[in-house]
Coordinates of C-alpha atoms in Angstrom, one line a residue:
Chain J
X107 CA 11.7 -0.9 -0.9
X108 CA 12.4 -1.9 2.7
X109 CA 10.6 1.0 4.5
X110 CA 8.9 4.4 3.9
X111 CA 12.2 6.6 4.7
X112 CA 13.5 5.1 0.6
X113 CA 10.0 5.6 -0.8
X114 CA 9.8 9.5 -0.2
X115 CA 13.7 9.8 -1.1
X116 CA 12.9 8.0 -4.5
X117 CA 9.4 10.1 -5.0
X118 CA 12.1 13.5 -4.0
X119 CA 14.6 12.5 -6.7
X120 CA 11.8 12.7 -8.8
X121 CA 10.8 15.8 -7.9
X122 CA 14.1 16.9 -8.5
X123 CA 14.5 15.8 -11.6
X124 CA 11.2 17.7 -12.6
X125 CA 13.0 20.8 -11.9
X126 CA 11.4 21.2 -8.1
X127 CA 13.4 24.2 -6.0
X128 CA 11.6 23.7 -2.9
X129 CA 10.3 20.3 -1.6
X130 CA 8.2 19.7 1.9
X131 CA 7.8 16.4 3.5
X132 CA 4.7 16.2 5.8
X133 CA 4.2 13.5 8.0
X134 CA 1.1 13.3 10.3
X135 CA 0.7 9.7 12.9
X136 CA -2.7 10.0 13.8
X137 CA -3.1 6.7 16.2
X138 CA -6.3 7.7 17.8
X139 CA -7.8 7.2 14.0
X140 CA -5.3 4.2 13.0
X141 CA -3.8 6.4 10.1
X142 CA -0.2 7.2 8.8
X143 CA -1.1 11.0 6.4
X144 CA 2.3 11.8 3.8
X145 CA 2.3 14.4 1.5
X146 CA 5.0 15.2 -0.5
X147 CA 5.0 18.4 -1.7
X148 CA 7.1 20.2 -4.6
X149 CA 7.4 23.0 -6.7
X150 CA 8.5 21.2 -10.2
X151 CA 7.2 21.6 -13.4
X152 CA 3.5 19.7 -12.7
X153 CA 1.5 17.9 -14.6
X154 CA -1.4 17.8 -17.2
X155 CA -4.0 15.8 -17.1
X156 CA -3.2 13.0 -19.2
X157 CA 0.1 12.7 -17.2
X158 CA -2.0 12.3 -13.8
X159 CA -4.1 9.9 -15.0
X160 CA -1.1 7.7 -16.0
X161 CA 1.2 8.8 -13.1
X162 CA 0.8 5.5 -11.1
X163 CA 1.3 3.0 -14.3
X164 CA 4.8 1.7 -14.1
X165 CA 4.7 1.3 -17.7
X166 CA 4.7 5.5 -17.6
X167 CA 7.2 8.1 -17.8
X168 CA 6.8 12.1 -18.3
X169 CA 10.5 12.4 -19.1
X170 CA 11.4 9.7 -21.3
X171 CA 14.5 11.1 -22.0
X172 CA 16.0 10.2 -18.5
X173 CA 16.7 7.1 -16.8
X174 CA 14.1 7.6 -14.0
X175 CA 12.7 5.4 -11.3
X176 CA 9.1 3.9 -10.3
X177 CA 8.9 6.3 -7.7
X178 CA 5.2 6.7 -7.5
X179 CA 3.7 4.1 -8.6
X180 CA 5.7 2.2 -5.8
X181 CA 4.6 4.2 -3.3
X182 CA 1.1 4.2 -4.1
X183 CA 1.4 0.4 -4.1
X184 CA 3.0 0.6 -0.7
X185 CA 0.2 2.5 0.5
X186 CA -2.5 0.3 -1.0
X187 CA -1.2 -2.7 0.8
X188 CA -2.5 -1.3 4.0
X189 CA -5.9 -0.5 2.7
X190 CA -4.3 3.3 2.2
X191 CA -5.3 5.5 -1.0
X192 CA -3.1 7.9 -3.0
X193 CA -4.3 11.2 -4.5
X194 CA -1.7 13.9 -6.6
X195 CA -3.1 17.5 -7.0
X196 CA -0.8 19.1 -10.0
X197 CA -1.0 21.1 -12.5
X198 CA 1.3 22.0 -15.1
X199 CA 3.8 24.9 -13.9
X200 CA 1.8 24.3 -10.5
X201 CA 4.0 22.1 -9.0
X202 CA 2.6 18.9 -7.7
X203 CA 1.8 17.6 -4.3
X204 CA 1.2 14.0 -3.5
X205 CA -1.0 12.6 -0.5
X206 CA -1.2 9.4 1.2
X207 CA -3.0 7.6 3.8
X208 CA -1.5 4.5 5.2
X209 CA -3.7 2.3 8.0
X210 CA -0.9 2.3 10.5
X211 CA -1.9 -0.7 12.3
X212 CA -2.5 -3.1 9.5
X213 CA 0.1 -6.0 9.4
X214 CA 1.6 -4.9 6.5
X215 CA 2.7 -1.7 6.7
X216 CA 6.2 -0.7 6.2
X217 CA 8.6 0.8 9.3
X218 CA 9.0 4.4 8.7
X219 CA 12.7 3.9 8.3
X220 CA 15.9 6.3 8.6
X221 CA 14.2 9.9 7.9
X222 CA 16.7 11.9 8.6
X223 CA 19.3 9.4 6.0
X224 CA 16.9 10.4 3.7
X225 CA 16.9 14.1 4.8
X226 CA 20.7 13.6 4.8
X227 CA 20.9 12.4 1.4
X228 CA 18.9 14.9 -0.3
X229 CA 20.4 18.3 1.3
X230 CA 24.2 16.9 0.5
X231 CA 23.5 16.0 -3.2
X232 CA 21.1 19.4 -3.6
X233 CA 22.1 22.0 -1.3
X234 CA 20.5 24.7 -3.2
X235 CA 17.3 22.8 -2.9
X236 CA 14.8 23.9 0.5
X237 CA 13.8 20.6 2.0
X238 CA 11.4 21.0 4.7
X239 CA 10.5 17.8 6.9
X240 CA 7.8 17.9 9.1
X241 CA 6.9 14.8 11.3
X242 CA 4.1 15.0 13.4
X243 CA 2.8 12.8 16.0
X244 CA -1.4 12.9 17.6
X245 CA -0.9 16.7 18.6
X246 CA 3.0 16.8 19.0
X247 CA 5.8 17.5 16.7
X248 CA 8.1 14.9 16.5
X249 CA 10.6 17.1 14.1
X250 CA 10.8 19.5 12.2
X251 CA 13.6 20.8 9.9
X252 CA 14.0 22.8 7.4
X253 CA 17.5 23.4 5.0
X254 CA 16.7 27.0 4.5
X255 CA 16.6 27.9 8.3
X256 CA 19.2 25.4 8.9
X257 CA 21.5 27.9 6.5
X258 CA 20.1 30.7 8.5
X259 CA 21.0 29.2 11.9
X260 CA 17.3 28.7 12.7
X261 CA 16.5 25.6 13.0
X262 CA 15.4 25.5 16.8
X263 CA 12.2 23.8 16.6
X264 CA 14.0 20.2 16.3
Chain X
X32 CA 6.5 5.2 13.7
X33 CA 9.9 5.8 15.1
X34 CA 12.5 6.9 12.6
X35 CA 15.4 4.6 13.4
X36 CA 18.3 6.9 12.6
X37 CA 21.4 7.0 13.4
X38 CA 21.7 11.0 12.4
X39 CA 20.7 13.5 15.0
X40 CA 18.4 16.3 13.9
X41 CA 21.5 18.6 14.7
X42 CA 23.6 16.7 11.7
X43 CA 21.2 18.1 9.3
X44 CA 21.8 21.3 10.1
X45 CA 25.7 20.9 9.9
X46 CA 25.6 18.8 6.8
X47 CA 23.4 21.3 4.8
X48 CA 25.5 24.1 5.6
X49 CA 29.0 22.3 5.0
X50 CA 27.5 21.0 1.2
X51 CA 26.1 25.0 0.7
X52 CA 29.4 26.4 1.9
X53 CA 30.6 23.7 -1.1
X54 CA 29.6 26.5 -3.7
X55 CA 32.6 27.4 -5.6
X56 CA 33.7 23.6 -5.4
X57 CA 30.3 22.8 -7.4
X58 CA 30.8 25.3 -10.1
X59 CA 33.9 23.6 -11.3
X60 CA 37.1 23.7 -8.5
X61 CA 36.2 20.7 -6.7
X62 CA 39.2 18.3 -6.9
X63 CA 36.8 15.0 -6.9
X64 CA 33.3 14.5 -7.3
X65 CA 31.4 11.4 -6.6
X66 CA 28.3 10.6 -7.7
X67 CA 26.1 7.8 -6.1
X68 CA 23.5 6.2 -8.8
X69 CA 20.1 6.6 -7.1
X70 CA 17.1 5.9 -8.8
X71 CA 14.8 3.5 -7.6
X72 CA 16.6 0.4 -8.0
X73 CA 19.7 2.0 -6.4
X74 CA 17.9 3.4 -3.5
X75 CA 16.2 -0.3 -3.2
X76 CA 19.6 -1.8 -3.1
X77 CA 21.3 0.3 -0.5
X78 CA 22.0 3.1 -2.7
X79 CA 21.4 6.0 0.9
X80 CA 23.9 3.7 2.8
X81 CA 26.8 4.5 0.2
X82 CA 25.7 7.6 0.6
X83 CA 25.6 8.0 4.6
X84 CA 29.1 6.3 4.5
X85 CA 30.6 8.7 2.5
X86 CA 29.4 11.5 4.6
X87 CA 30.7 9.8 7.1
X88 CA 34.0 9.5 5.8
X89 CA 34.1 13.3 4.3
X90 CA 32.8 14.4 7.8
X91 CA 35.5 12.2 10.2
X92 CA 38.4 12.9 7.3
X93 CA 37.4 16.8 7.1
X94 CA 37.5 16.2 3.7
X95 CA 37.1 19.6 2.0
X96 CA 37.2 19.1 -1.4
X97 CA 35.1 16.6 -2.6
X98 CA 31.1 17.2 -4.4
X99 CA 29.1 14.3 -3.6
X100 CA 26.1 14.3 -5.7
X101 CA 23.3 11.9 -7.0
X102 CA 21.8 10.8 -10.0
X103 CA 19.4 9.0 -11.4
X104 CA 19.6 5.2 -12.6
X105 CA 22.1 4.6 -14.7
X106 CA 21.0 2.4 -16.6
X107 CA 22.7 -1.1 -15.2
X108 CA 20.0 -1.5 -12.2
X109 CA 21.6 -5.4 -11.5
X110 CA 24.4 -4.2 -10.2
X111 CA 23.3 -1.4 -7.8
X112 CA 24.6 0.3 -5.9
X113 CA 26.8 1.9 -8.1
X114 CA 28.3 5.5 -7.9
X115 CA 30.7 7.0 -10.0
X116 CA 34.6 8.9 -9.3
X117 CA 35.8 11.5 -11.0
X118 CA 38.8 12.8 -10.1
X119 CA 39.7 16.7 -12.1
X120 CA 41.8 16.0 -15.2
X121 CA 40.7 12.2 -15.2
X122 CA 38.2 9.9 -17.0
X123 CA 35.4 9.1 -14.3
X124 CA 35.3 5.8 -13.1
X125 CA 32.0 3.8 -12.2
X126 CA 32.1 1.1 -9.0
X127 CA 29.4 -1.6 -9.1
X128 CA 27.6 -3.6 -6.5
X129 CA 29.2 -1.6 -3.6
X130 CA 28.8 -1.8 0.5
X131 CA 29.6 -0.1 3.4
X132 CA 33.6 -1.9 3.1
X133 CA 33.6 -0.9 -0.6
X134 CA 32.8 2.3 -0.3
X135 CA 35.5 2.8 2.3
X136 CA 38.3 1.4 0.2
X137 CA 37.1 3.2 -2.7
X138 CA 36.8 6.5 -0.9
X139 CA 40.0 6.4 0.8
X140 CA 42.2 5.0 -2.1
X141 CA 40.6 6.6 -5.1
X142 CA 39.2 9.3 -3.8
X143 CA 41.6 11.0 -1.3
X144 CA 44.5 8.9 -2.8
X145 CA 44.0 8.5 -6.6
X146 CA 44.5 5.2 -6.8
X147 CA 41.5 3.0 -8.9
X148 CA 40.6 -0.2 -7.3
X149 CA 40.2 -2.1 -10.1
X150 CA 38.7 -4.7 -8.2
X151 CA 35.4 -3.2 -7.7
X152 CA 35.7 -0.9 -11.0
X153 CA 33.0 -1.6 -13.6
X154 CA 34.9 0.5 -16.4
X155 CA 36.1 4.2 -16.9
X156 CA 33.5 6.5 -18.9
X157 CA 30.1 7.7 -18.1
X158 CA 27.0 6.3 -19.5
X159 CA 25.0 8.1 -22.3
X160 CA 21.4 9.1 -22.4
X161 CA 19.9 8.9 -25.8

């Protein structure tokens, strides 16, 4: 994957295809402590235990029956590579939400990438999906939008 | 991290509410649908560029009655990017190793026009999931 922007739309499909309805993307730049925070948060069908603990193996798949990606296992590597970490809270029914850290200064770190193609991409394939991006900068907002206020006409906070 | 986009903030807003006005087309009345393949090895291949020229096309065309949709890997990841046209009443067609120019001719001959370009076409019929 050529930036972070791909990684969170493959780790959304994902989602998707684990039956999530409602999907937030939270991204916090904290430069004053060197650190990139993502969570990825969805309302899908979760996981149990066993499936957690084999979540980041590429060799791994909870729906066997579908073609589906590396998603995870690619982003956690992507965050390792700059001395990052990877945790996933989930539960089955539960939904599941993913957080990484990412040293943002460390030379090999990925570019963030085309967020809102990504943003793009997911709200014209699933538009009865809510996607909520929130991208956050020290103690400003860079953006945020959301595809249920953005039906509504609300979306002023961009 | 800057987000090096070429979207404005504002184009989400107007693409979600064009693809959810897009209801009635989804539930059957669309005239085409194209799907763009995107699993991991199509989104690592350029599978969201397909995707971002087609909206680009559907949005300076005013294109109002085409679904564009994704799926998952499908299952021939060496020749990503790949989506797949299906016109109403015809056998849906799958495009292989496609690019911005691709995507164009395909969109604007097959799509809008009906016209396969064989050139690009991998085969007719959709894959199966055992």
């Amino acid at each position: 994957m050529e930036d972070i922007s791909l990684h969170l739309l493959d780790v959304a499909e994902n989602a998707l295809l684990a039956g999530a309805g409602r999907i937030e993307i939270r991204i916090y730049e904290d430069r004053r402590e060197d650190i990139l925070k993502i969570e990825i948060e969805d309302d899908g069908r979760g996981m149990d235990e066993q499936a957690v603990s084999r979540a980041l193996d590429p060799f791994y798949t909870t729906k066997p029956e579908k073609r589906v990606g590396l998603g995870l296992a690619l982003f956690a590597q992507a965050a390792r590579e700059t001395e990052g970490s990877i945790k996933i809270d989930t539960e089955p029914g539960g939904g599941t939400t993913v957080r990484a850290a990412f040293r943002l200064s460390h030379p090999d770190i990925k570019p963030m990438g085309d967020l809102l193609a990504t943003m793009a991409t997911l709200a014209c394939a699933h538009p009865h999906v809510q996607f909520v991006l929130d991208h956050r900068r020290d103690s400003g907002v860079v953006y945020r939008w959301d595809s249920e206020s953005s039906a509504r006409g609300k979306n002023n906070g961009l | 991290m800057d987000s090096d986009s070429k979207l404005k903030p504002e184009d989400l807003d107007r693409i979600s509410k064009r693809m959810r006005q897009q209801t009635v087309l989804r539930e059957g009345a669309g005239r085409a649908k194209v799907t763009v393949h995107m699993g991991t090895c199509g989104i690592a291949a350029g599978a969201r560029k397909v995707m971002s020229c087609l909206l680009g096309l559907i949005d300076e065309q005013s294109v109002q009655d085409v679904i564009l949709t994704t799926s998952g890997c499908a299952g021939l990841c060496s020749r990503e990017p790949m989506m797949t046209v299906e016109l109403r009443g015809h056998a849906p067609v799958k495009y292989v190793d496609l690019d911005e120019g691709k995507t164009k001719k395909i969109f604007n001959e097959h799509v809008v026009g009906g016209t396969i370009v064989a050139d690009y076409a991998l085969g007719m019929g959709s894959e199966r999931v055992s």
